[in-house]
PDB file of C-alpha atoms in Angstrom:
ATOM      1  CA  MET A   1      52.694 -17.580   3.561  1.00 77.00           C
ATOM      2  CA  ILE A   2      50.374 -18.442   6.440  1.00 88.00           C
ATOM      3  CA  TYR A   3      52.123 -20.011   9.428  1.00 94.00           C
ATOM      4  CA  PRO A   4      50.662 -22.264  12.114  1.00 96.00           C
ATOM      5  CA  GLU A   5      50.125 -21.099  15.675  1.00 97.00           C
ATOM      6  CA  LEU A   6      53.452 -20.937  17.534  1.00 98.00           C
ATOM      7  CA  TYR A   7      54.773 -20.559  21.052  1.00 98.00           C
ATOM      8  CA  ILE A   8      58.450 -19.563  21.045  1.00 97.00           C
ATOM      9  CA  LEU A   9      60.709 -19.860  24.091  1.00 97.00           C
ATOM     10  CA  ARG A  10      64.310 -18.823  24.587  1.00 95.00           C
ATOM     11  CA  HIS A  11      66.487 -21.069  26.733  1.00 96.00           C
ATOM     12  CA  GLY A  12      67.008 -20.058  30.365  1.00 95.00           C
ATOM     13  CA  GLN A  13      69.990 -18.016  31.482  1.00 94.00           C
ATOM     14  CA  THR A  14      73.338 -19.791  31.094  1.00 95.00           C
ATOM     15  CA  GLU A  15      76.667 -19.273  32.839  1.00 95.00           C
ATOM     16  CA  TRP A  16      77.957 -17.556  29.702  1.00 93.00           C
ATOM     17  CA  ASN A  17      74.871 -15.300  29.499  1.00 93.00           C
ATOM     18  CA  ALA A  18      75.614 -14.218  33.069  1.00 93.00           C
ATOM     19  CA  GLU A  19      79.252 -13.544  32.119  1.00 93.00           C
ATOM     20  CA  ASN A  20      78.181 -11.659  28.954  1.00 91.00           C
ATOM     21  CA  ARG A  21      79.998 -14.113  26.657  1.00 93.00           C
ATOM     22  CA  MET A  22      79.171 -14.885  23.043  1.00 92.00           C
ATOM     23  CA  GLN A  23      77.930 -18.489  22.892  1.00 91.00           C
ATOM     24  CA  GLY A  24      76.857 -19.135  19.343  1.00 91.00           C
ATOM     25  CA  TRP A  25      77.077 -22.853  18.618  1.00 93.00           C
ATOM     26  CA  LEU A  26      79.003 -23.613  21.819  1.00 92.00           C
ATOM     27  CA  ASN A  27      77.144 -24.595  24.965  1.00 92.00           C
ATOM     28  CA  SER A  28      77.114 -23.394  28.542  1.00 94.00           C
ATOM     29  CA  PRO A  29      75.009 -24.894  31.359  1.00 95.00           C
ATOM     30  CA  LEU A  30      71.945 -23.224  32.809  1.00 97.00           C
ATOM     31  CA  THR A  31      72.449 -21.196  35.965  1.00 96.00           C
ATOM     32  CA  PRO A  32      70.052 -21.507  38.927  1.00 97.00           C
ATOM     33  CA  LYS A  33      68.269 -18.476  37.426  1.00 96.00           C
ATOM     34  CA  GLY A  34      68.149 -20.354  34.089  1.00 96.00           C
ATOM     35  CA  HIS A  35      66.367 -23.238  35.800  1.00 97.00           C
ATOM     36  CA  LYS A  36      63.876 -20.724  37.246  1.00 96.00           C
ATOM     37  CA  ASP A  37      63.439 -19.136  33.801  1.00 96.00           C
ATOM     38  CA  ALA A  38      62.555 -22.540  32.322  1.00 97.00           C
ATOM     39  CA  ALA A  39      60.255 -23.371  35.246  1.00 97.00           C
ATOM     40  CA  ARG A  40      58.447 -20.055  34.705  1.00 97.00           C
ATOM     41  CA  GLN A  41      57.974 -20.918  31.035  1.00 97.00           C
ATOM     42  CA  GLY A  42      56.583 -24.268  32.166  1.00 97.00           C
ATOM     43  CA  GLU A  43      54.078 -22.469  34.410  1.00 96.00           C
ATOM     44  CA  ILE A  44      52.950 -20.383  31.435  1.00 97.00           C
ATOM     45  CA  LEU A  45      52.634 -23.415  29.161  1.00 97.00           C
ATOM     46  CA  ALA A  46      50.700 -25.311  31.858  1.00 96.00           C
ATOM     47  CA  THR A  47      47.860 -22.773  31.516  1.00 96.00           C
ATOM     48  CA  LEU A  48      47.514 -23.396  27.764  1.00 96.00           C
ATOM     49  CA  ASN A  49      45.689 -26.010  25.726  1.00 95.00           C
ATOM     50  CA  LEU A  50      48.511 -27.465  23.645  1.00 96.00           C
ATOM     51  CA  GLU A  51      46.632 -30.467  22.324  1.00 95.00           C
ATOM     52  CA  GLY A  52      47.827 -31.165  18.792  1.00 96.00           C
ATOM     53  CA  PHE A  53      51.013 -29.095  19.194  1.00 97.00           C
ATOM     54  CA  ALA A  54      54.398 -30.515  18.256  1.00 97.00           C
ATOM     55  CA  PHE A  55      57.389 -29.670  20.460  1.00 98.00           C
ATOM     56  CA  TRP A  56      60.646 -28.715  18.730  1.00 98.00           C
ATOM     57  CA  SER A  57      63.962 -27.699  20.294  1.00 98.00           C
ATOM     58  CA  SER A  58      67.381 -26.641  19.198  1.00 97.00           C
ATOM     59  CA  PRO A  59      69.745 -29.569  19.784  1.00 97.00           C
ATOM     60  CA  SER A  60      71.975 -27.310  21.894  1.00 96.00           C
ATOM     61  CA  GLY A  61      72.216 -28.530  25.486  1.00 95.00           C
ATOM     62  CA  ARG A  62      70.938 -25.285  27.021  1.00 96.00           C
ATOM     63  CA  ALA A  63      67.849 -25.275  24.799  1.00 97.00           C
ATOM     64  CA  PHE A  64      67.067 -28.959  25.224  1.00 96.00           C
ATOM     65  CA  GLN A  65      67.527 -28.692  29.003  1.00 96.00           C
ATOM     66  CA  THR A  66      65.093 -25.754  29.002  1.00 97.00           C
ATOM     67  CA  ALA A  67      62.662 -27.772  26.870  1.00 97.00           C
ATOM     68  CA  ALA A  68      62.750 -30.666  29.334  1.00 97.00           C
ATOM     69  CA  ILE A  69      61.983 -28.355  32.264  1.00 97.00           C
ATOM     70  CA  ALA A  70      59.409 -26.148  30.526  1.00 97.00           C
ATOM     71  CA  CYS A  71      57.619 -28.775  28.442  1.00 96.00           C
ATOM     72  CA  GLY A  72      58.167 -31.952  30.411  1.00 87.00           C
ATOM     73  CA  THR A  73      54.571 -32.248  31.617  1.00 87.00           C
ATOM     74  CA  LYS A  74      53.052 -31.218  28.271  1.00 91.00           C
ATOM     75  CA  ALA A  75      55.241 -32.901  25.657  1.00 93.00           C
ATOM     76  CA  GLU A  76      55.184 -36.598  24.937  1.00 92.00           C
ATOM     77  CA  THR A  77      58.135 -36.094  22.571  1.00 95.00           C
ATOM     78  CA  ILE A  78      60.508 -33.193  22.066  1.00 97.00           C
ATOM     79  CA  HIS A  79      61.994 -33.232  18.565  1.00 97.00           C
ATOM     80  CA  THR A  80      65.233 -31.456  17.711  1.00 98.00           C
ATOM     81  CA  ASP A  81      66.186 -29.597  14.560  1.00 98.00           C
ATOM     82  CA  ILE A  82      69.585 -28.037  13.927  1.00 97.00           C
ATOM     83  CA  ARG A  83      67.897 -25.130  12.131  1.00 98.00           C
ATOM     84  CA  LEU A  84      66.722 -23.931  15.563  1.00 98.00           C
ATOM     85  CA  ARG A  85      70.284 -23.553  16.889  1.00 97.00           C
ATOM     86  CA  GLU A  86      71.705 -20.140  17.735  1.00 96.00           C
ATOM     87  CA  ILE A  87      73.506 -17.857  15.310  1.00 95.00           C
ATOM     88  CA  GLY A  88      77.092 -18.905  14.677  1.00 95.00           C
ATOM     89  CA  VAL A  89      79.627 -16.374  15.957  1.00 94.00           C
ATOM     90  CA  GLY A  90      82.757 -17.891  14.417  1.00 94.00           C
ATOM     91  CA  GLU A  91      86.001 -16.729  15.999  1.00 95.00           C
ATOM     92  CA  TRP A  92      84.123 -14.847  18.709  1.00 93.00           C
ATOM     93  CA  SER A  93      82.659 -18.000  20.294  1.00 93.00           C
ATOM     94  CA  GLY A  94      83.300 -17.888  24.035  1.00 93.00           C
ATOM     95  CA  ARG A  95      84.609 -14.314  23.985  1.00 94.00           C
ATOM     96  CA  LEU A  96      83.434 -11.637  26.410  1.00 93.00           C
ATOM     97  CA  ARG A  97      81.259  -9.079  24.620  1.00 90.00           C
ATOM     98  CA  ASP A  98      83.067  -6.207  26.347  1.00 90.00           C
ATOM     99  CA  GLU A  99      86.329  -7.265  24.658  1.00 92.00           C
ATOM    100  CA  LEU A 100      84.808  -7.143  21.178  1.00 90.00           C
ATOM    101  CA  PRO A 101      84.256  -4.230  18.790  1.00 88.00           C
ATOM    102  CA  THR A 102      80.833  -2.614  18.871  1.00 85.00           C
ATOM    103  CA  SER A 103      78.738  -0.466  16.583  1.00 80.00           C
ATOM    104  CA  ASP A 104      76.867   2.755  17.289  1.00 77.00           C
ATOM    105  CA  GLY A 105      73.864   1.584  15.256  1.00 72.00           C
ATOM    106  CA  PRO A 106      70.326   1.099  16.552  1.00 73.00           C
ATOM    107  CA  ASP A 107      71.087  -2.448  17.796  1.00 74.00           C
ATOM    108  CA  PRO A 108      74.711  -2.768  18.962  1.00 72.00           C
ATOM    109  CA  GLU A 109      74.233  -6.382  20.146  1.00 76.00           C
ATOM    110  CA  LEU A 110      72.945  -7.559  16.766  1.00 77.00           C
ATOM    111  CA  ALA A 111      75.758  -5.622  15.103  1.00 82.00           C
ATOM    112  CA  GLN A 112      78.298  -7.675  17.078  1.00 86.00           C
ATOM    113  CA  TYR A 113      76.813 -10.853  15.628  1.00 88.00           C
ATOM    114  CA  GLU A 114      77.102  -9.395  12.127  1.00 88.00           C
ATOM    115  CA  MET A 115      80.731  -8.351  12.722  1.00 90.00           C
ATOM    116  CA  ALA A 116      81.946 -11.719  14.060  1.00 92.00           C
ATOM    117  CA  PRO A 117      84.766 -13.097  11.855  1.00 94.00           C
ATOM    118  CA  GLY A 118      83.602 -16.406  10.426  1.00 94.00           C
ATOM    119  CA  GLY A 119      80.146 -15.819  11.901  1.00 94.00           C
ATOM    120  CA  GLU A 120      76.879 -16.802  10.320  1.00 94.00           C
ATOM    121  CA  GLY A 121      75.066 -13.461  10.126  1.00 91.00           C
ATOM    122  CA  PHE A 122      71.401 -12.640  10.735  1.00 90.00           C
ATOM    123  CA  ASP A 123      70.346 -13.163   7.100  1.00 93.00           C
ATOM    124  CA  ALA A 124      71.614 -16.764   7.164  1.00 96.00           C
ATOM    125  CA  VAL A 125      69.791 -17.431  10.455  1.00 96.00           C
ATOM    126  CA  THR A 126      66.617 -15.954   8.969  1.00 95.00           C
ATOM    127  CA  THR A 127      66.973 -18.178   5.894  1.00 97.00           C
ATOM    128  CA  ARG A 128      67.249 -21.349   7.986  1.00 97.00           C
ATOM    129  CA  ALA A 129      64.405 -20.189  10.269  1.00 97.00           C
ATOM    130  CA  ALA A 130      62.208 -19.696   7.190  1.00 97.00           C
ATOM    131  CA  ALA A 131      63.138 -23.169   5.915  1.00 98.00           C
ATOM    132  CA  PHE A 132      62.217 -24.702   9.276  1.00 98.00           C
ATOM    133  CA  LEU A 133      58.876 -22.873   9.344  1.00 98.00           C
ATOM    134  CA  LYS A 134      58.109 -23.932   5.755  1.00 97.00           C
ATOM    135  CA  ASP A 135      58.544 -27.578   6.780  1.00 97.00           C
ATOM    136  CA  LEU A 136      56.414 -27.253   9.928  1.00 96.00           C
ATOM    137  CA  LYS A 137      53.202 -29.257   9.539  1.00 94.00           C
ATOM    138  CA  GLY A 138      51.070 -27.721  12.295  1.00 97.00           C
ATOM    139  CA  PRO A 139      51.019 -25.751  15.543  1.00 98.00           C
ATOM    140  CA  ALA A 140      54.215 -25.993  17.570  1.00 98.00           C
ATOM    141  CA  VAL A 141      56.112 -24.991  20.675  1.00 98.00           C
ATOM    142  CA  LEU A 142      59.675 -24.004  19.712  1.00 98.00           C
ATOM    143  CA  ILE A 143      62.521 -23.844  22.224  1.00 98.00           C
ATOM    144  CA  THR A 144      65.426 -21.951  20.758  1.00 96.00           C
ATOM    145  CA  HIS A 145      67.827 -19.043  21.327  1.00 95.00           C
ATOM    146  CA  GLY A 146      67.650 -15.262  21.429  1.00 91.00           C
ATOM    147  CA  ILE A 147      68.720 -14.381  17.895  1.00 91.00           C
ATOM    148  CA  THR A 148      67.001 -17.418  16.397  1.00 94.00           C
ATOM    149  CA  SER A 149      63.783 -16.472  18.204  1.00 93.00           C
ATOM    150  CA  ARG A 150      64.127 -13.034  16.688  1.00 90.00           C
ATOM    151  CA  ALA A 151      64.592 -14.529  13.203  1.00 93.00           C
ATOM    152  CA  LEU A 152      61.596 -16.876  13.565  1.00 95.00           C
ATOM    153  CA  ARG A 153      59.345 -14.070  14.767  1.00 94.00           C
ATOM    154  CA  SER A 154      60.466 -11.712  11.996  1.00 92.00           C
ATOM    155  CA  VAL A 155      59.788 -14.384   9.337  1.00 95.00           C
ATOM    156  CA  VAL A 156      56.259 -14.925  10.646  1.00 95.00           C
ATOM    157  CA  LEU A 157      55.295 -11.335  11.454  1.00 91.00           C
ATOM    158  CA  GLY A 158      57.817  -9.101   9.712  1.00 87.00           C
ATOM    159  CA  PRO A 159      59.906  -6.381  11.377  1.00 78.00           C
ATOM    160  CA  MET A 160      57.051  -5.345  13.695  1.00 75.00           C
ATOM    161  CA  ALA A 161      57.659  -8.547  15.678  1.00 74.00           C
ATOM    162  CA  LEU A 162      60.892  -6.994  16.919  1.00 74.00           C
ATOM    163  CA  ASP A 163      59.317  -3.813  18.290  1.00 66.00           C
ATOM    164  CA  ASN A 164      58.863  -5.521  21.670  1.00 55.00           C
ATOM    165  CA  PRO A 165      61.367  -4.308  24.282  1.00 50.00           C
ATOM    166  CA  SER A 166      62.690  -7.875  24.689  1.00 52.00           C
ATOM    167  CA  VAL A 167      63.746  -8.310  21.082  1.00 42.00           C
ATOM    168  CA  HIS A 168      66.296 -11.016  21.859  1.00 48.00           C
ATOM    169  CA  GLY A 169      63.851 -13.657  22.984  1.00 61.00           C
ATOM    170  CA  GLY A 170      63.092 -12.995  26.626  1.00 82.00           C
ATOM    171  CA  GLN A 171      64.456 -15.656  28.976  1.00 89.00           C
ATOM    172  CA  GLY A 172      61.635 -16.886  31.202  1.00 91.00           C
ATOM    173  CA  CYS A 173      58.995 -15.595  28.750  1.00 93.00           C
ATOM    174  CA  VAL A 174      56.867 -17.181  26.042  1.00 95.00           C
ATOM    175  CA  TYR A 175      55.980 -15.551  22.724  1.00 94.00           C
ATOM    176  CA  HIS A 176      52.659 -16.537  21.164  1.00 96.00           C
ATOM    177  CA  LEU A 177      52.248 -15.965  17.417  1.00 95.00           C
ATOM    178  CA  ALA A 178      48.828 -16.501  15.861  1.00 95.00           C
ATOM    179  CA  ASN A 179      46.764 -14.801  13.184  1.00 93.00           C
ATOM    180  CA  GLY A 180      49.412 -12.157  12.527  1.00 90.00           C
ATOM    181  CA  VAL A 181      49.629 -11.088  16.187  1.00 90.00           C
ATOM    182  CA  GLN A 182      52.441 -11.529  18.698  1.00 90.00           C
ATOM    183  CA  THR A 183      51.671 -11.726  22.413  1.00 90.00           C
ATOM    184  CA  LEU A 184      54.333 -11.914  25.112  1.00 91.00           C
ATOM    185  CA  PHE A 185      53.569 -13.949  28.236  1.00 93.00           C
ATOM    186  CA  GLU A 186      55.854 -13.085  31.146  1.00 89.00           C
TER     187      GLU A 186
END
């Protein structure tokens, strides 16, 4: 499938990110650094011609707050779609990562998401990301979460999209996906 041009942003740092807590579908407010992350994304977007782009955000407070800061001068409307929310972490919501079991695999953080009792799992996130992308009618700016960003990028570009050192979405950064190529703006 051919996908439209995309810019993908992860929400700015939250209090729970700073504490190394699993957030999942729960919300935590942006920190002062999170506000700076979103402002930096806004600076990046300000240099781009986004005429004809739709703006879509996860309905989660941290993502929508980031969208308002980063896209406020560019977006007439910011739509929300629940399919852009973060991976569900079930019983581990709000728990400190250091208190949870880990895996020795190539990606211990992703493994924690897969191990979460009652969690959603990466395959389910990828399925809903693919459904969202299938319904997308044209170029878009997407404001989402780390694991969901990863799922969106892997649907569009395949596993090579995750070779970037910031595989979890890069707070304060913007991913550009067009013509089978991913570019990271920092």
